[in-house]
Short mmCIF file of C-alpha atoms in Angstrom, two decimals:
data_model
loop_
_atom_site.label_atom_id
_atom_site.label_comp_id
_atom_site.label_asym_id
_atom_site.label_seq_id
_atom_site.Cartn_x
_atom_site.Cartn_y
_atom_site.Cartn_z
CA UNK A 1 -15.22 8.00 -1.11
CA UNK A 2 -14.88 7.04 2.63
CA UNK A 3 -17.56 7.47 5.40
CA UNK A 4 -16.29 9.04 8.79
CA UNK A 5 -16.47 5.53 10.43
CA UNK A 6 -14.11 3.94 7.46
CA UNK A 7 -11.78 6.49 7.72
CA UNK A 8 -11.71 5.92 11.50
CA UNK A 9 -10.97 2.04 10.73
CA UNK A 10 -8.14 3.20 8.46
CA UNK A 11 -6.45 5.21 10.68
CA UNK A 12 -6.93 3.07 13.67
CA UNK A 13 -5.00 0.14 11.84
CA UNK A 14 -2.26 2.75 10.85
CA UNK A 15 -1.77 3.89 14.59
CA UNK A 16 -1.94 0.60 16.36
CA UNK A 17 -0.23 -1.82 14.22
CA UNK A 18 2.93 -2.83 15.89
CA UNK A 19 6.14 -4.99 15.16
CA UNK A 20 5.55 -8.33 17.38
CA UNK A 21 7.81 -10.94 18.20
CA UNK A 22 5.61 -13.36 20.38
CA UNK A 23 3.39 -15.68 19.12
CA UNK A 24 0.91 -18.26 19.82
CA UNK A 25 1.32 -21.86 17.79
CA UNK A 26 -2.48 -21.45 16.37
CA UNK A 27 -2.11 -21.78 12.75
CA UNK A 28 -3.22 -18.75 10.59
CA UNK A 29 -6.22 -19.38 8.51
CA UNK A 30 -5.56 -19.74 4.96
CA UNK A 31 -8.04 -17.54 3.89
CA UNK A 32 -6.64 -14.59 5.79
CA UNK A 33 -3.19 -15.60 4.42
CA UNK A 34 -5.00 -15.18 0.83
CA UNK A 35 -6.07 -11.69 1.65
CA UNK A 36 -2.82 -10.64 3.17
CA UNK A 37 -0.85 -11.45 0.26
CA UNK A 38 -3.77 -9.98 -2.08
CA UNK A 39 -3.22 -6.81 0.04
CA UNK A 40 0.67 -7.01 -0.81
CA UNK A 41 -0.11 -7.35 -4.56
CA UNK A 42 -2.20 -4.30 -4.62
CA UNK A 43 0.81 -1.96 -3.46
CA UNK A 44 1.86 0.78 -5.79
CA UNK A 45 5.05 -0.15 -7.44
CA UNK A 46 6.84 2.03 -10.07
CA UNK A 47 6.64 1.46 -13.81
CA UNK A 48 3.64 -0.81 -12.21
CA UNK A 49 6.96 -3.40 -12.25
CA UNK A 50 5.46 -5.61 -9.13
CA UNK A 51 8.87 -6.73 -8.30
CA UNK A 52 7.75 -8.95 -5.29
CA UNK A 53 7.58 -12.84 -4.90
CA UNK A 54 6.31 -14.51 -1.58
CA UNK A 55 7.53 -17.59 -0.15
CA UNK A 56 5.44 -19.01 2.28
CA UNK A 57 7.35 -21.10 4.75
CA UNK A 58 5.63 -23.43 7.23
CA UNK A 59 7.88 -26.21 7.26
CA UNK A 60 9.48 -26.34 10.49
CA UNK A 61 12.92 -27.78 9.15
CA UNK A 62 13.49 -24.63 7.02
CA UNK A 63 11.97 -22.18 10.07
CA UNK A 64 14.79 -23.72 12.17
CA UNK A 65 17.51 -22.83 9.50
CA UNK A 66 16.27 -19.43 8.91
CA UNK A 67 16.42 -18.99 12.71
CA UNK A 68 20.12 -20.54 12.59
CA UNK A 69 20.82 -17.82 9.94
CA UNK A 70 19.38 -15.10 12.21
CA UNK A 71 21.04 -16.08 15.21
CA UNK A 72 24.38 -16.27 13.68
CA UNK A 73 23.83 -12.67 12.52
CA UNK A 74 22.51 -11.46 16.09
CA UNK A 75 25.92 -12.74 17.55
CA UNK A 76 27.77 -10.85 15.25
CA UNK A 77 25.62 -7.52 15.40
CA UNK A 78 25.87 -7.93 19.48
CA UNK A 79 29.35 -7.52 19.09
CA UNK A 80 28.88 -3.94 17.94
CA UNK A 81 26.53 -3.35 20.67
CA UNK A 82 29.10 -4.47 23.46
CA UNK A 83 29.99 -0.95 25.03
CA UNK A 84 26.82 0.44 24.03
CA UNK A 85 24.95 0.21 27.66
CA UNK A 86 21.70 -0.40 26.20
CA UNK A 87 20.21 -3.98 26.28
CA UNK A 88 20.02 -6.10 23.22
CA UNK A 89 17.70 -8.50 24.74
CA UNK A 90 15.05 -7.86 22.32
CA UNK A 91 17.08 -9.39 19.34
CA UNK A 92 17.12 -12.88 21.07
CA UNK A 93 13.24 -12.24 21.33
CA UNK A 94 13.05 -11.73 17.60
CA UNK A 95 14.75 -14.98 16.49
CA UNK A 96 12.27 -17.00 19.08
CA UNK A 97 9.38 -15.04 17.14
CA UNK A 98 10.86 -16.62 13.98
CA UNK A 99 10.68 -20.19 15.76
CA UNK A 100 7.40 -19.55 17.49
CA UNK A 101 5.31 -18.29 14.83
CA UNK A 102 3.35 -20.81 12.61
CA UNK A 103 4.05 -18.93 9.45
CA UNK A 104 7.16 -17.07 8.17
CA UNK A 105 6.81 -15.19 4.80
CA UNK A 106 9.91 -14.53 2.90
CA UNK A 107 9.37 -11.23 0.72
CA UNK A 108 11.67 -10.75 -2.39
CA UNK A 109 12.55 -8.23 -4.92
CA UNK A 110 13.29 -9.21 -8.52
CA UNK A 111 15.08 -6.02 -9.95
CA UNK A 112 14.98 -7.21 -13.50
CA UNK A 113 11.26 -7.71 -13.59
CA UNK A 114 9.66 -5.48 -16.22
CA UNK A 115 12.88 -5.21 -18.20
CA UNK A 116 16.12 -3.25 -18.56
CA UNK A 117 14.04 -0.05 -18.61
CA UNK A 118 11.49 0.37 -15.96
CA UNK A 119 9.74 3.65 -15.61
CA UNK A 120 11.02 5.53 -12.70
CA UNK A 121 13.38 3.13 -11.82
CA UNK A 122 15.80 4.20 -14.69
CA UNK A 123 16.11 7.42 -12.72
CA UNK A 124 16.01 6.12 -9.09
CA UNK A 125 17.05 2.36 -8.91
CA UNK A 126 16.13 1.77 -5.28
CA UNK A 127 12.25 2.38 -6.20
CA UNK A 128 12.31 -1.37 -6.87
CA UNK A 129 12.91 -2.05 -3.36
CA UNK A 130 10.78 0.85 -2.14
CA UNK A 131 8.01 -0.60 -3.99
CA UNK A 132 8.36 -4.00 -2.09
CA UNK A 133 8.37 -2.21 1.22
CA UNK A 134 4.99 -0.72 0.20
CA UNK A 135 3.89 -4.34 -0.24
CA UNK A 136 5.08 -5.18 3.09
CA UNK A 137 3.51 -2.04 4.63
CA UNK A 138 0.14 -3.38 3.34
CA UNK A 139 1.00 -6.74 4.86
CA UNK A 140 1.69 -5.31 8.11
CA UNK A 141 -1.96 -3.40 7.95
CA UNK A 142 -3.97 -6.23 6.46
CA UNK A 143 -2.54 -8.76 9.04
CA UNK A 144 -3.25 -6.15 11.92
CA UNK A 145 -6.90 -5.98 10.68
CA UNK A 146 -7.29 -9.82 10.29
CA UNK A 147 -6.32 -9.85 14.22
CA UNK A 148 -2.87 -11.42 13.44
CA UNK A 149 0.60 -10.24 14.53
CA UNK A 150 3.52 -9.61 12.10
CA UNK A 151 7.03 -9.13 13.12
CA UNK A 152 9.54 -7.84 10.57
CA UNK A 153 13.20 -9.78 11.09
CA UNK A 154 15.85 -7.59 9.02
CA UNK A 155 19.09 -9.25 10.37
CA UNK A 156 20.66 -12.10 8.44
CA UNK A 157 23.14 -12.31 5.59
CA UNK A 158 20.95 -12.45 2.22
CA UNK A 159 23.42 -15.00 0.86
CA UNK A 160 22.20 -17.30 3.82
CA UNK A 161 18.48 -16.88 3.16
CA UNK A 162 19.30 -17.30 -0.62
CA UNK A 163 21.17 -20.53 0.11
CA UNK A 164 18.12 -22.27 2.54
CA UNK A 165 15.29 -21.00 0.38
CA UNK A 166 17.14 -21.67 -2.93
CA UNK A 167 16.74 -17.98 -4.15
CA UNK A 168 18.35 -16.99 -7.60
CA UNK A 169 21.28 -14.82 -7.04
CA UNK A 170 19.78 -11.98 -8.75
CA UNK A 171 16.72 -11.60 -6.38
CA UNK A 172 16.81 -10.04 -3.18
CA UNK A 173 15.19 -11.51 -0.17
CA UNK A 174 14.43 -8.22 1.49
CA UNK A 175 12.46 -9.52 4.63
CA UNK A 176 11.46 -12.26 6.81
CA UNK A 177 8.09 -11.76 8.03
CA UNK A 178 6.67 -13.70 11.10
CA UNK A 179 2.98 -14.26 11.18
CA UNK A 180 0.64 -15.46 13.82
CA UNK A 181 -1.90 -15.10 16.51
CA UNK A 182 -0.33 -13.22 20.00
CA UNK A 183 -1.83 -12.84 23.33
CA UNK A 184 0.47 -9.69 23.76
CA UNK A 185 -0.13 -7.33 21.03
CA UNK A 186 1.95 -4.09 22.24
CA UNK A 187 0.42 -0.96 22.77
CA UNK A 188 3.66 0.80 21.87
CA UNK A 189 6.68 0.24 19.99
CA UNK A 190 8.76 -2.57 21.84
CA UNK A 191 11.94 -0.58 21.28
CA UNK A 192 10.20 2.71 22.69
CA UNK A 193 9.39 0.58 25.65
CA UNK A 194 12.66 -0.78 26.04
CA UNK A 195 13.91 2.64 26.04
CA UNK A 196 16.19 2.04 22.93
CA UNK A 197 14.89 4.99 21.36
CA UNK A 198 12.20 7.54 21.73
CA UNK A 199 9.64 8.69 19.01
CA UNK A 200 10.84 11.98 17.23
CA UNK A 201 8.80 14.81 17.69
CA UNK A 202 6.74 15.09 14.60
CA UNK A 203 7.07 19.12 14.45
CA UNK A 204 10.62 18.97 14.11
CA UNK A 205 10.61 16.57 11.13
CA UNK A 206 8.35 18.99 8.99
CA UNK A 207 9.69 21.93 6.75
CA UNK A 208 8.23 24.31 4.67
CA UNK A 209 9.13 25.03 1.07
CA UNK A 210 12.72 24.02 1.74
CA UNK A 211 14.89 21.98 4.11
CA UNK A 212 15.90 24.02 7.15
CA UNK A 213 17.27 23.15 10.36
CA UNK B 1 -9.56 -5.91 17.60
CA UNK B 2 -11.45 -4.84 14.45
CA UNK B 3 -14.98 -5.24 13.39
CA UNK B 4 -15.88 -6.94 10.17
CA UNK B 5 -16.92 -3.04 9.02
CA UNK B 6 -13.36 -1.99 10.04
CA UNK B 7 -11.66 -4.96 8.29
CA UNK B 8 -13.64 -3.94 4.98
CA UNK B 9 -12.84 -0.08 5.08
CA UNK B 10 -8.94 -1.36 5.40
CA UNK B 11 -9.19 -3.65 2.60
CA UNK B 12 -11.13 -1.04 0.59
CA UNK B 13 -8.51 1.48 0.97
CA UNK B 14 -5.66 -0.93 0.15
CA UNK B 15 -7.70 -2.05 -3.17
CA UNK B 16 -8.60 1.54 -4.47
CA UNK B 17 -5.88 3.32 -3.55
CA UNK B 18 -4.39 4.87 -6.99
CA UNK B 19 -1.38 6.70 -8.37
CA UNK B 20 -3.17 9.88 -9.66
CA UNK B 21 -1.58 12.74 -11.58
CA UNK B 22 -4.75 15.03 -12.55
CA UNK B 23 -5.52 17.38 -9.85
CA UNK B 24 -8.28 20.15 -9.16
CA UNK B 25 -6.78 23.52 -7.60
CA UNK B 26 -8.80 23.53 -4.51
CA UNK B 27 -6.46 23.52 -1.33
CA UNK B 28 -6.03 20.50 0.82
CA UNK B 29 -7.31 21.30 4.28
CA UNK B 30 -4.41 21.89 6.87
CA UNK B 31 -6.08 19.29 9.44
CA UNK B 32 -5.97 16.56 6.74
CA UNK B 33 -2.31 17.02 5.69
CA UNK B 34 -1.61 16.86 9.56
CA UNK B 35 -3.32 13.47 9.64
CA UNK B 36 -1.37 12.20 6.68
CA UNK B 37 1.85 13.10 8.06
CA UNK B 38 0.91 11.83 11.54
CA UNK B 39 -0.07 8.51 9.61
CA UNK B 40 3.68 8.55 7.75
CA UNK B 41 5.20 9.15 11.28
CA UNK B 42 3.47 5.82 12.89
CA UNK B 43 5.10 3.73 9.89
CA UNK B 44 7.34 1.04 11.14
CA UNK B 45 11.14 1.52 10.70
CA UNK B 46 14.20 -0.56 11.14
CA UNK B 47 15.84 0.09 14.99
CA UNK B 48 13.09 2.76 15.28
CA UNK B 49 15.18 5.03 13.55
CA UNK B 50 12.49 7.07 11.84
CA UNK B 51 14.69 8.31 9.01
CA UNK B 52 12.12 10.44 7.52
CA UNK B 53 11.55 14.20 7.08
CA UNK B 54 8.63 16.00 5.34
CA UNK B 55 9.13 19.11 3.12
CA UNK B 56 5.61 20.70 2.60
CA UNK B 57 6.05 22.85 -0.69
CA UNK B 58 3.15 25.28 -1.73
CA UNK B 59 5.36 28.00 -3.02
CA UNK B 60 4.49 28.04 -6.83
CA UNK B 61 8.04 29.22 -7.41
CA UNK B 62 9.46 26.26 -6.01
CA UNK B 63 6.83 23.90 -7.66
CA UNK B 64 7.59 25.25 -10.98
CA UNK B 65 11.47 24.36 -10.46
CA UNK B 66 10.76 20.89 -9.25
CA UNK B 67 8.40 20.45 -12.57
CA UNK B 68 11.57 22.09 -14.46
CA UNK B 69 13.73 19.51 -12.87
CA UNK B 70 11.41 16.41 -13.55
CA UNK B 71 10.43 17.60 -17.10
CA UNK B 72 14.59 17.61 -18.00
CA UNK B 73 14.71 14.13 -16.92
CA UNK B 74 11.61 12.92 -18.76
CA UNK B 75 13.03 14.17 -21.74
CA UNK B 76 16.37 12.40 -20.64
CA UNK B 77 14.09 9.16 -20.21
CA UNK B 78 12.13 9.48 -22.96
CA UNK B 79 15.20 8.75 -25.19
CA UNK B 80 15.28 5.21 -23.84
CA UNK B 81 11.88 4.59 -24.97
CA UNK B 82 12.43 5.89 -28.60
CA UNK B 83 12.45 2.40 -30.08
CA UNK B 84 9.93 0.87 -27.69
CA UNK B 85 6.39 1.49 -29.32
CA UNK B 86 4.91 1.84 -26.15
CA UNK B 87 3.26 5.47 -25.53
CA UNK B 88 5.30 7.39 -22.87
CA UNK B 89 2.71 10.35 -22.65
CA UNK B 90 2.01 9.87 -19.15
CA UNK B 91 5.15 10.88 -18.30
CA UNK B 92 4.16 14.41 -19.46
CA UNK B 93 1.01 14.02 -17.52
CA UNK B 94 3.15 13.26 -14.32
CA UNK B 95 4.53 16.72 -14.64
CA UNK B 96 1.52 18.52 -15.37
CA UNK B 97 0.48 16.72 -11.93
CA UNK B 98 3.10 18.21 -10.04
CA UNK B 99 2.26 21.84 -11.33
CA UNK B 100 -1.24 21.47 -10.98
CA UNK B 101 -1.68 19.87 -7.32
CA UNK B 102 -2.03 22.44 -4.59
CA UNK B 103 0.42 20.67 -2.55
CA UNK B 104 3.72 18.65 -3.22
CA UNK B 105 5.64 16.91 -0.35
CA UNK B 106 9.47 16.09 -0.35
CA UNK B 107 9.62 12.84 1.69
CA UNK B 108 13.24 12.73 2.65
CA UNK B 109 15.68 9.50 4.23
CA UNK B 110 18.24 10.34 6.68
CA UNK B 111 20.67 7.20 6.80
CA UNK B 112 22.64 8.73 9.65
CA UNK B 113 19.66 9.27 11.99
CA UNK B 114 19.81 6.74 15.03
CA UNK B 115 23.85 6.56 14.72
CA UNK B 116 26.18 4.62 13.19
CA UNK B 117 24.95 1.12 14.60
CA UNK B 118 20.99 1.05 13.88
CA UNK B 119 19.34 -2.25 14.75
CA UNK B 120 18.77 -4.32 11.74
CA UNK B 121 20.04 -1.38 9.31
CA UNK B 122 23.68 -2.93 10.35
CA UNK B 123 22.77 -6.05 8.32
CA UNK B 124 20.61 -4.69 5.55
CA UNK B 125 21.62 -0.99 5.03
CA UNK B 126 18.67 -0.42 2.76
CA UNK B 127 16.06 -0.85 5.38
CA UNK B 128 16.27 2.89 6.04
CA UNK B 129 14.69 3.58 2.51
CA UNK B 130 12.23 0.78 2.88
CA UNK B 131 10.92 2.34 6.09
CA UNK B 132 10.56 5.60 4.37
CA UNK B 133 8.82 3.74 1.58
CA UNK B 134 6.40 2.24 4.65
CA UNK B 135 5.78 5.94 5.75
CA UNK B 136 5.02 6.70 2.07
CA UNK B 137 2.41 3.93 2.04
CA UNK B 138 0.74 5.30 4.86
CA UNK B 139 0.44 8.63 3.47
CA UNK B 140 -1.10 7.13 0.33
CA UNK B 141 -3.61 5.07 2.42
CA UNK B 142 -4.58 8.28 4.53
CA UNK B 143 -4.84 10.46 1.57
CA UNK B 144 -7.41 8.00 -0.23
CA UNK B 145 -9.07 7.90 3.11
CA UNK B 146 -9.60 11.60 3.46
CA UNK B 147 -10.97 11.87 -0.38
CA UNK B 148 -7.59 13.31 -1.70
CA UNK B 149 -5.53 11.86 -4.57
CA UNK B 150 -1.88 11.22 -4.57
CA UNK B 151 0.73 10.54 -7.23
CA UNK B 152 4.27 9.78 -6.58
CA UNK B 153 6.98 11.30 -9.10
CA UNK B 154 10.01 9.19 -9.21
CA UNK B 155 12.04 10.82 -12.14
CA UNK B 156 14.42 13.34 -11.22
CA UNK B 157 17.99 13.69 -10.53
CA UNK B 158 18.48 13.84 -6.52
CA UNK B 159 20.91 16.43 -6.81
CA UNK B 160 18.52 18.98 -8.73
CA UNK B 161 15.79 18.69 -6.09
CA UNK B 162 18.60 18.83 -3.01
CA UNK B 163 19.83 21.87 -4.91
CA UNK B 164 16.31 23.60 -5.18
CA UNK B 165 15.11 22.34 -1.73
CA UNK B 166 18.39 23.01 -0.38
CA UNK B 167 18.61 19.71 1.21
CA UNK B 168 22.01 18.35 2.84
CA UNK B 169 24.01 16.02 0.79
CA UNK B 170 23.81 13.20 2.87
CA UNK B 171 19.83 13.34 2.91
CA UNK B 172 18.00 11.39 0.31
CA UNK B 173 15.13 13.03 -1.63
CA UNK B 174 13.36 9.84 -2.17
CA UNK B 175 9.88 10.90 -3.43
CA UNK B 176 7.77 13.75 -4.72
CA UNK B 177 4.18 13.51 -3.70
CA UNK B 178 1.64 15.49 -5.49
CA UNK B 179 -1.68 15.74 -3.20
CA UNK B 180 -4.73 17.46 -4.14
CA UNK B 181 -8.33 16.60 -4.92
CA UNK B 182 -9.31 15.06 -8.11
CA UNK B 183 -12.55 14.56 -10.26
CA UNK B 184 -10.88 11.71 -12.20
CA UNK B 185 -10.05 9.01 -9.20
CA UNK B 186 -9.03 6.07 -11.65
CA UNK B 187 -10.60 2.58 -11.15
CA UNK B 188 -7.42 0.73 -12.40
CA UNK B 189 -3.52 1.32 -12.43
CA UNK B 190 -3.07 4.00 -15.15
CA UNK B 191 -0.17 1.92 -16.65
CA UNK B 192 -2.47 -1.00 -16.86
CA UNK B 193 -5.24 1.19 -18.38
CA UNK B 194 -2.42 2.39 -21.06
CA UNK B 195 -1.46 -1.18 -21.85
CA UNK B 196 1.67 -0.17 -20.61
CA UNK B 197 2.28 -3.47 -18.37
CA UNK B 198 -0.50 -5.89 -16.96
CA UNK B 199 -1.06 -7.37 -13.61
CA UNK B 200 0.73 -10.07 -13.01
CA UNK B 201 -1.26 -13.70 -11.75
CA UNK B 202 -0.77 -13.65 -7.86
CA UNK B 203 -0.86 -17.22 -8.13
CA UNK B 204 2.52 -17.41 -10.05
CA UNK B 205 4.33 -14.80 -7.60
CA UNK B 206 3.78 -17.50 -4.69
CA UNK B 207 5.92 -20.10 -3.55
CA UNK B 208 5.80 -22.62 -0.85
CA UNK B 209 8.87 -23.26 1.77
CA UNK B 210 11.35 -22.53 -1.28
CA UNK B 211 11.63 -20.67 -4.65
CA UNK B 212 10.49 -22.58 -7.52
CA UNK B 213 9.92 -21.63 -11.30
#
């Protein structure tokens, strides 16, 4: 059971966690990294398959190569926004974040873990990836609790990241996470502040007993 | 920033949260449901697309029909475990949970929300589903903090659930969540206790700078 104070702390981290892309060079304490990864490993997973691995990247050379892969994809993506009118300058910031953050963690998903017939995944195959996303959310909340900032980079070609990190072809590099301290922890989602998109009204996302629009 | 007490509360909920499938009939307070859904809505989402909807199901008739869909799939799945030697009796328990829990929430993912070119999703399409999984993890942690139990049912044919809940064909019903009070909050993952699968050694899931086995 949880006390009111504990409950408040849990909602506080859920509501204040933000995607961050500006980092200080100060190193991330090893003990904090251990706790963040342990939080990930205690995420739920379908059939208890625990499909995740974590590649901790501190090598400047490898971080530069990852930033190169993301930068290439950023330029390719920007072409689709040429006629959009909304600024895409935060795409650049994100790549700066990859270079700035002292630690990058590549989180992978192994769809073969647990054998050919994972309970639950046999019905809904993407539950392996969803389990991995639950692990990432735990890492995000744990980072925030540790006073650390985290950013999720999700634009790159997986084949580039596989090449750079020597990841086998059947393993899915689903996220590049930048972790470090920051002096600008955002109060609101950056894409909201940049007027890219508003937060949806929650009431309009809620239905009772059946879908109804 | 978080105090040590707040940090401990956050790790406590991350480490003690469990998948539950046995529920008491007591109703779930409306205010708690609101807070749990609000926690979901504050999950991160790629391009701030917020692809989720929440169908709150309290109708006994509709819960029965969902349990029917899951039961059908359970029987189909069981065929693949006939020669496995491991007991699949917890598959039954899960369906009992669907009937027992006073509240079922169907969480959906709308891949079309945010238009044709969602930032990030343009590179990795499954980030919509991963965002929805982050929302589900927030719901799980919030439920636990509220003293409530939650179970994720992931075996059903999506087309059955679409039919029952009148969900449009392009919307993905990614999870059926049972929520209620329980008198048996498990200390360890049920599949671990049932000796279905062990928790992986965390050190073996960690790599440095590149994949290495």
